[in-house]
Amino acid sequence: MMRQLALEGGPHRIRAKSISPGLIETNATRDHLANDPVLRKAALNKQMLRQRIGRPKYIACAAIYPASEESSWVTGSDLTWTAAQPPDDYRNEAHVLAIDN
């Protein structure tokens, strides 16, 4: 979608950028996560390398560069900002620990 927006907006000097966050603890998700231990465990399962839920300030920090003049060359892109969910076949615990430390 960002590429199409960039194609259409480019001639009008409109840049298209998006951020795709992972699970973020907000007012909307906090109660669900606190009241549903199964959901919380699923959110923190071993597919999530950092083993924690994101905070809104992490996404705010991610938005600074795309919103800045320094990113004027960038368009048609999506910034995936997550706690690193590896592929389904990824099971190398030693590698996970090395990344986390």
XYZ file of N, CA, C and O in Angstrom:
404
model
N 0.821 -1.180 0.000
C 0.000 0.000 0.000
C 0.877 1.260 0.000
O 0.558 2.223 -0.683
N 1.961 1.242 0.765
C 2.826 2.424 0.807
C 3.434 2.712 -0.560
O 3.564 3.870 -0.957
N 3.796 1.655 -1.281
C 4.382 1.874 -2.613
C 3.381 2.539 -3.555
O 3.738 3.435 -4.310
N 2.134 2.093 -3.503
C 1.101 2.683 -4.360
C 0.865 4.139 -3.974
O 0.762 5.012 -4.842
N 0.801 4.407 -2.660
C 0.643 5.793 -2.217
C 1.820 6.651 -2.653
O 1.647 7.807 -3.041
N 3.030 6.077 -2.595
C 4.218 6.819 -3.022
C 4.157 7.125 -4.520
O 4.522 8.224 -4.950
N 3.688 6.154 -5.303
C 3.568 6.384 -6.748
C 2.573 7.485 -7.064
O 2.813 8.343 -7.917
N 1.449 7.455 -6.372
C 0.419 8.459 -6.630
C 0.778 9.820 -6.045
O 0.458 10.855 -6.631
N 1.426 9.831 -4.888
C 1.728 11.090 -4.222
C 3.028 11.727 -4.643
O 3.224 12.932 -4.457
N 3.936 10.943 -5.205
C 5.248 11.449 -5.589
C 5.226 12.700 -6.441
O 5.942 13.666 -6.141
N 4.438 12.727 -7.501
C 4.406 13.932 -8.337
C 3.933 15.183 -7.592
O 4.178 16.301 -8.014
N 3.272 14.983 -6.458
C 2.778 16.103 -5.655
C 3.653 16.362 -4.427
O 3.255 17.057 -3.514
N 4.842 15.735 -4.433
C 5.820 15.871 -3.338
C 5.270 15.332 -2.011
O 5.577 15.836 -0.937
N 4.436 14.295 -2.109
C 3.880 13.629 -0.920
C 4.628 12.320 -0.730
O 4.722 11.505 -1.652
N 5.182 12.146 0.445
C 5.899 10.910 0.767
C 4.982 9.976 1.543
O 4.159 10.425 2.344
N 5.130 8.685 1.342
C 4.298 7.673 2.006
C 5.181 6.768 2.853
O 6.099 6.124 2.346
N 4.906 6.740 4.147
C 5.664 5.906 5.080
C 4.691 5.371 6.123
O 3.739 6.060 6.497
N 4.961 4.171 6.603
C 4.116 3.612 7.657
C 4.974 2.870 8.672
O 6.117 2.511 8.395
N 4.406 2.664 9.841
C 5.048 1.887 10.900
C 4.107 0.749 11.259
O 2.920 0.977 11.510
N 4.626 -0.477 11.277
C 3.858 -1.658 11.670
C 4.404 -2.163 12.996
O 5.395 -2.881 13.031
N 3.768 -1.758 14.100
C 4.290 -2.167 15.404
C 3.858 -3.581 15.773
O 2.854 -4.087 15.282
N 4.629 -4.181 16.661
C 4.226 -5.442 17.265
C 3.228 -5.153 18.376
O 2.606 -4.093 18.412
N 3.086 -6.088 19.312
C 2.149 -5.909 20.411
C 2.648 -4.803 21.338
O 3.765 -4.841 21.837
N 1.796 -3.804 21.553
C 2.126 -2.657 22.395
C 1.123 -2.600 23.546
O -0.079 -2.710 23.336
N 1.639 -2.403 24.756
C 0.758 -2.269 25.917
C 0.214 -0.849 25.958
O 0.958 0.116 26.130
N -1.086 -0.734 25.764
C -1.769 0.556 25.791
C -2.988 0.427 26.699
O -3.265 -0.652 27.220
N -3.731 1.495 26.851
C -4.975 1.411 27.622
C -5.909 0.375 27.024
O -6.639 -0.302 27.739
N -5.892 0.246 25.715
C -6.779 -0.702 25.041
C -6.356 -2.152 25.240
O -7.208 -3.048 25.280
N -5.051 -2.424 25.366
C -4.591 -3.813 25.501
C -4.291 -4.217 26.939
O -4.285 -5.396 27.252
N -4.045 -3.246 27.812
C -3.609 -3.530 29.189
C -4.585 -4.439 29.929
O -4.197 -5.444 30.521
N -5.878 -4.107 29.938
C -6.859 -4.917 30.665
C -6.971 -6.322 30.100
O -7.065 -7.292 30.837
N -6.945 -6.426 28.777
C -7.027 -7.747 28.150
C -5.847 -8.619 28.565
O -6.022 -9.792 28.896
N -4.666 -8.058 28.549
C -3.467 -8.819 28.904
C -3.442 -9.166 30.391
O -3.004 -10.247 30.770
N -3.914 -8.256 31.229
C -3.904 -8.509 32.681
C -4.964 -9.527 33.084
O -4.741 -10.334 33.990
N -6.106 -9.518 32.411
C -7.220 -10.388 32.799
C -7.239 -11.731 32.095
O -8.037 -12.589 32.439
N -6.390 -11.915 31.115
C -6.379 -13.167 30.361
C -4.960 -13.741 30.349
O -4.159 -13.419 29.475
N -4.632 -14.615 31.340
C -3.273 -15.149 31.417
C -2.872 -15.959 30.185
O -1.700 -15.995 29.819
N -3.836 -16.573 29.523
C -3.530 -17.344 28.311
C -3.081 -16.396 27.206
O -2.097 -16.658 26.513
N -3.773 -15.285 27.063
C -3.401 -14.288 26.055
C -2.032 -13.699 26.370
O -1.195 -13.547 25.488
N -1.785 -13.367 27.632
C -0.485 -12.802 28.011
C 0.641 -13.787 27.737
O 1.686 -13.430 27.203
N 0.423 -15.059 28.069
C 1.452 -16.071 27.827
C 1.708 -16.215 26.331
O 2.855 -16.322 25.893
N 0.638 -16.202 25.552
C 0.798 -16.300 24.099
C 1.579 -15.102 23.565
O 2.403 -15.239 22.664
N 1.339 -13.919 24.139
C 2.046 -12.717 23.697
C 3.528 -12.786 24.024
O 4.353 -12.203 23.345
N 3.873 -13.502 25.071
C 5.268 -13.581 25.505
C 5.908 -14.925 25.184
O 6.945 -15.257 25.738
N 5.303 -15.680 24.296
C 5.851 -17.008 24.010
C 7.230 -16.915 23.364
O 7.731 -15.843 23.064
N 7.846 -18.037 23.149
C 9.237 -18.051 22.669
C 9.405 -17.529 21.253
O 10.519 -17.377 20.798
N 8.306 -17.266 20.563
C 8.456 -16.659 19.240
C 8.839 -15.183 19.368
O 9.303 -14.581 18.433
N 8.634 -14.587 20.531
C 8.976 -13.187 20.739
C 10.323 -13.132 21.452
O 10.429 -13.413 22.634
N 11.364 -12.806 20.737
C 12.721 -12.891 21.261
C 12.959 -12.031 22.497
O 13.694 -12.419 23.391
N 12.377 -10.877 22.571
C 12.635 -9.980 23.705
C 11.852 -10.374 24.952
O 12.125 -9.862 26.023
N 10.856 -11.210 24.826
C 10.058 -11.682 25.955
C 9.459 -10.539 26.775
O 9.418 -10.582 27.999
N 9.030 -9.496 26.097
C 8.304 -8.421 26.768
C 7.420 -7.709 25.758
O 7.660 -7.761 24.545
N 6.424 -7.060 26.269
C 5.469 -6.344 25.432
C 5.961 -4.909 25.268
O 6.487 -4.308 26.199
N 5.777 -4.363 24.083
C 6.259 -3.024 23.800
C 5.468 -1.939 24.510
O 4.364 -2.161 24.994
N 6.055 -0.762 24.546
C 5.435 0.412 25.148
C 5.236 1.479 24.074
O 5.994 1.538 23.106
N 4.241 2.328 24.251
C 3.997 3.368 23.237
C 5.219 4.232 22.927
O 5.409 4.627 21.778
N 6.063 4.486 23.919
C 7.222 5.342 23.658
C 8.180 4.710 22.646
O 8.881 5.416 21.940
N 8.186 3.369 22.555
C 9.050 2.715 21.561
C 8.591 3.071 20.151
O 9.409 3.283 19.265
N 7.286 3.129 19.951
C 6.752 3.468 18.633
C 6.941 4.959 18.354
O 7.246 5.363 17.238
N 6.795 5.772 19.397
C 7.031 7.211 19.230
C 8.462 7.462 18.772
O 8.703 8.281 17.883
N 9.404 6.744 19.365
C 10.809 6.890 18.954
C 11.002 6.443 17.511
O 11.760 7.061 16.759
N 10.306 5.382 17.127
C 10.417 4.883 15.756
C 9.864 5.881 14.751
O 10.300 5.920 13.599
N 8.928 6.707 15.174
C 8.280 7.650 14.257
C 9.107 8.912 14.015
O 8.845 9.645 13.063
N 10.089 9.157 14.841
C 10.853 10.400 14.715
C 11.576 10.497 13.372
O 11.484 11.506 12.681
N 12.290 9.445 12.984
C 13.033 9.516 11.725
C 12.102 9.649 10.509
O 12.297 10.561 9.689
N 11.090 8.785 10.351
C 10.231 8.937 9.171
C 9.553 10.304 9.081
O 9.259 10.775 7.996
N 9.330 10.942 10.224
C 8.675 12.254 10.224
C 9.651 13.401 10.010
O 9.237 14.533 9.781
N 10.934 13.110 10.047
C 11.938 14.166 9.970
C 12.305 14.513 8.525
O 12.074 13.737 7.595
N 12.915 15.652 8.368
C 13.397 16.078 7.054
C 14.531 15.175 6.570
O 14.750 15.019 5.370
N 15.265 14.574 7.511
C 16.361 13.678 7.137
C 15.874 12.470 6.336
O 16.640 11.824 5.641
N 14.590 12.146 6.442
C 14.068 11.006 5.687
C 13.378 11.436 4.400
O 12.599 10.678 3.827
N 13.678 12.629 3.925
C 12.997 13.152 2.732
C 13.241 12.305 1.490
O 12.450 12.327 0.555
N 14.297 11.527 1.473
C 14.603 10.659 0.331
C 13.772 9.375 0.377
O 13.547 8.734 -0.641
N 13.271 9.009 1.557
C 12.570 7.741 1.766
C 11.085 7.910 1.496
O 10.447 8.826 1.999
N 10.541 7.003 0.695
C 9.096 6.962 0.469
C 8.698 5.556 0.051
O 9.527 4.757 -0.390
N 7.436 5.235 0.218
C 6.926 3.928 -0.182
C 7.419 2.798 0.695
O 7.536 1.663 0.245
N 7.693 3.092 1.974
C 8.273 2.054 2.827
C 7.479 1.868 4.112
O 6.725 2.741 4.543
N 7.684 0.710 4.710
C 7.052 0.364 5.979
C 8.148 -0.028 6.957
O 9.022 -0.829 6.630
N 8.111 0.541 8.138
C 9.052 0.205 9.191
C 8.382 -0.813 10.112
O 7.403 -0.497 10.781
N 8.888 -2.041 10.110
C 8.370 -3.074 11.003
C 9.111 -2.952 12.320
O 10.328 -3.120 12.372
N 8.395 -2.636 13.380
C 8.987 -2.330 14.685
C 8.393 -3.290 15.700
O 7.345 -3.043 16.276
N 9.077 -4.422 15.892
C 8.546 -5.464 16.761
C 9.623 -6.013 17.678
O 10.775 -5.619 17.599
N 9.216 -6.964 18.507
C 10.156 -7.648 19.397
C 10.759 -8.859 18.693
O 11.069 -9.859 19.313
N 10.903 -8.781 17.404
C 11.580 -9.790 16.580
C 10.955 -11.168 16.693
O 11.352 -11.990 17.497
N 9.975 -11.416 15.867
C 9.371 -12.734 15.811
C 10.071 -13.533 14.723
O 9.943 -13.229 13.551
N 10.832 -14.564 15.103
C 11.571 -15.350 14.117
C 10.637 -16.244 13.306
O 9.484 -16.441 13.680
N 11.123 -16.815 12.221
C 10.319 -17.743 11.435
C 9.896 -18.944 12.265
O 10.509 -19.258 13.285
N 8.835 -19.624 11.829
C 8.303 -20.773 12.563
C 9.336 -21.864 12.795
O 9.296 -22.562 13.803
N 10.276 -22.031 11.885
C 11.246 -23.122 12.017
C 12.487 -22.710 12.816
O 13.456 -23.441 12.905
N 12.455 -21.533 13.420
C 13.606 -21.024 14.161
C 13.560 -21.548 15.596
O 12.684 -21.211 16.358
N 14.529 -22.387 15.970
C 14.516 -22.974 17.304
C 15.898 -23.002 17.944
O 16.133 -23.742 18.874
N 16.828 -22.218 17.474
C 18.187 -22.248 17.989
C 18.278 -21.377 19.241
O 18.523 -20.189 19.185
N 18.065 -21.991 20.417
C 18.039 -21.258 21.688
C 19.355 -20.527 21.944
O 19.362 -19.423 22.455
N 20.489 -21.135 21.614
C 21.784 -20.494 21.864
C 21.892 -19.196 21.073
O 22.389 -18.194 21.565
N 21.406 -19.214 19.847
C 21.441 -18.019 19.014
C 20.528 -16.939 19.601
O 20.880 -15.770 19.632
N 19.371 -17.336 20.079
C 18.431 -16.394 20.702
C 19.080 -15.732 21.889
O 19.016 -14.525 22.081
N 19.751 -16.497 22.738
C 20.411 -15.941 23.915
C 21.530 -14.998 23.529
O 21.737 -13.977 24.155
N 22.252 -15.321 22.472
C 23.361 -14.473 22.030
C 22.826 -13.125 21.544
O 23.436 -12.091 21.795
N 21.692 -13.138 20.871
C 21.110 -11.903 20.371
C 20.633 -11.050 21.536
O 20.792 -9.842 21.562
N 20.060 -11.686 22.535
C 19.456 -10.966 23.655
C 20.492 -10.353 24.585
O 20.217 -9.381 25.271
N 21.688 -10.876 24.625
C 22.696 -10.386 25.590
C 23.520 -9.268 25.041
O 23.831 -8.923 24.092
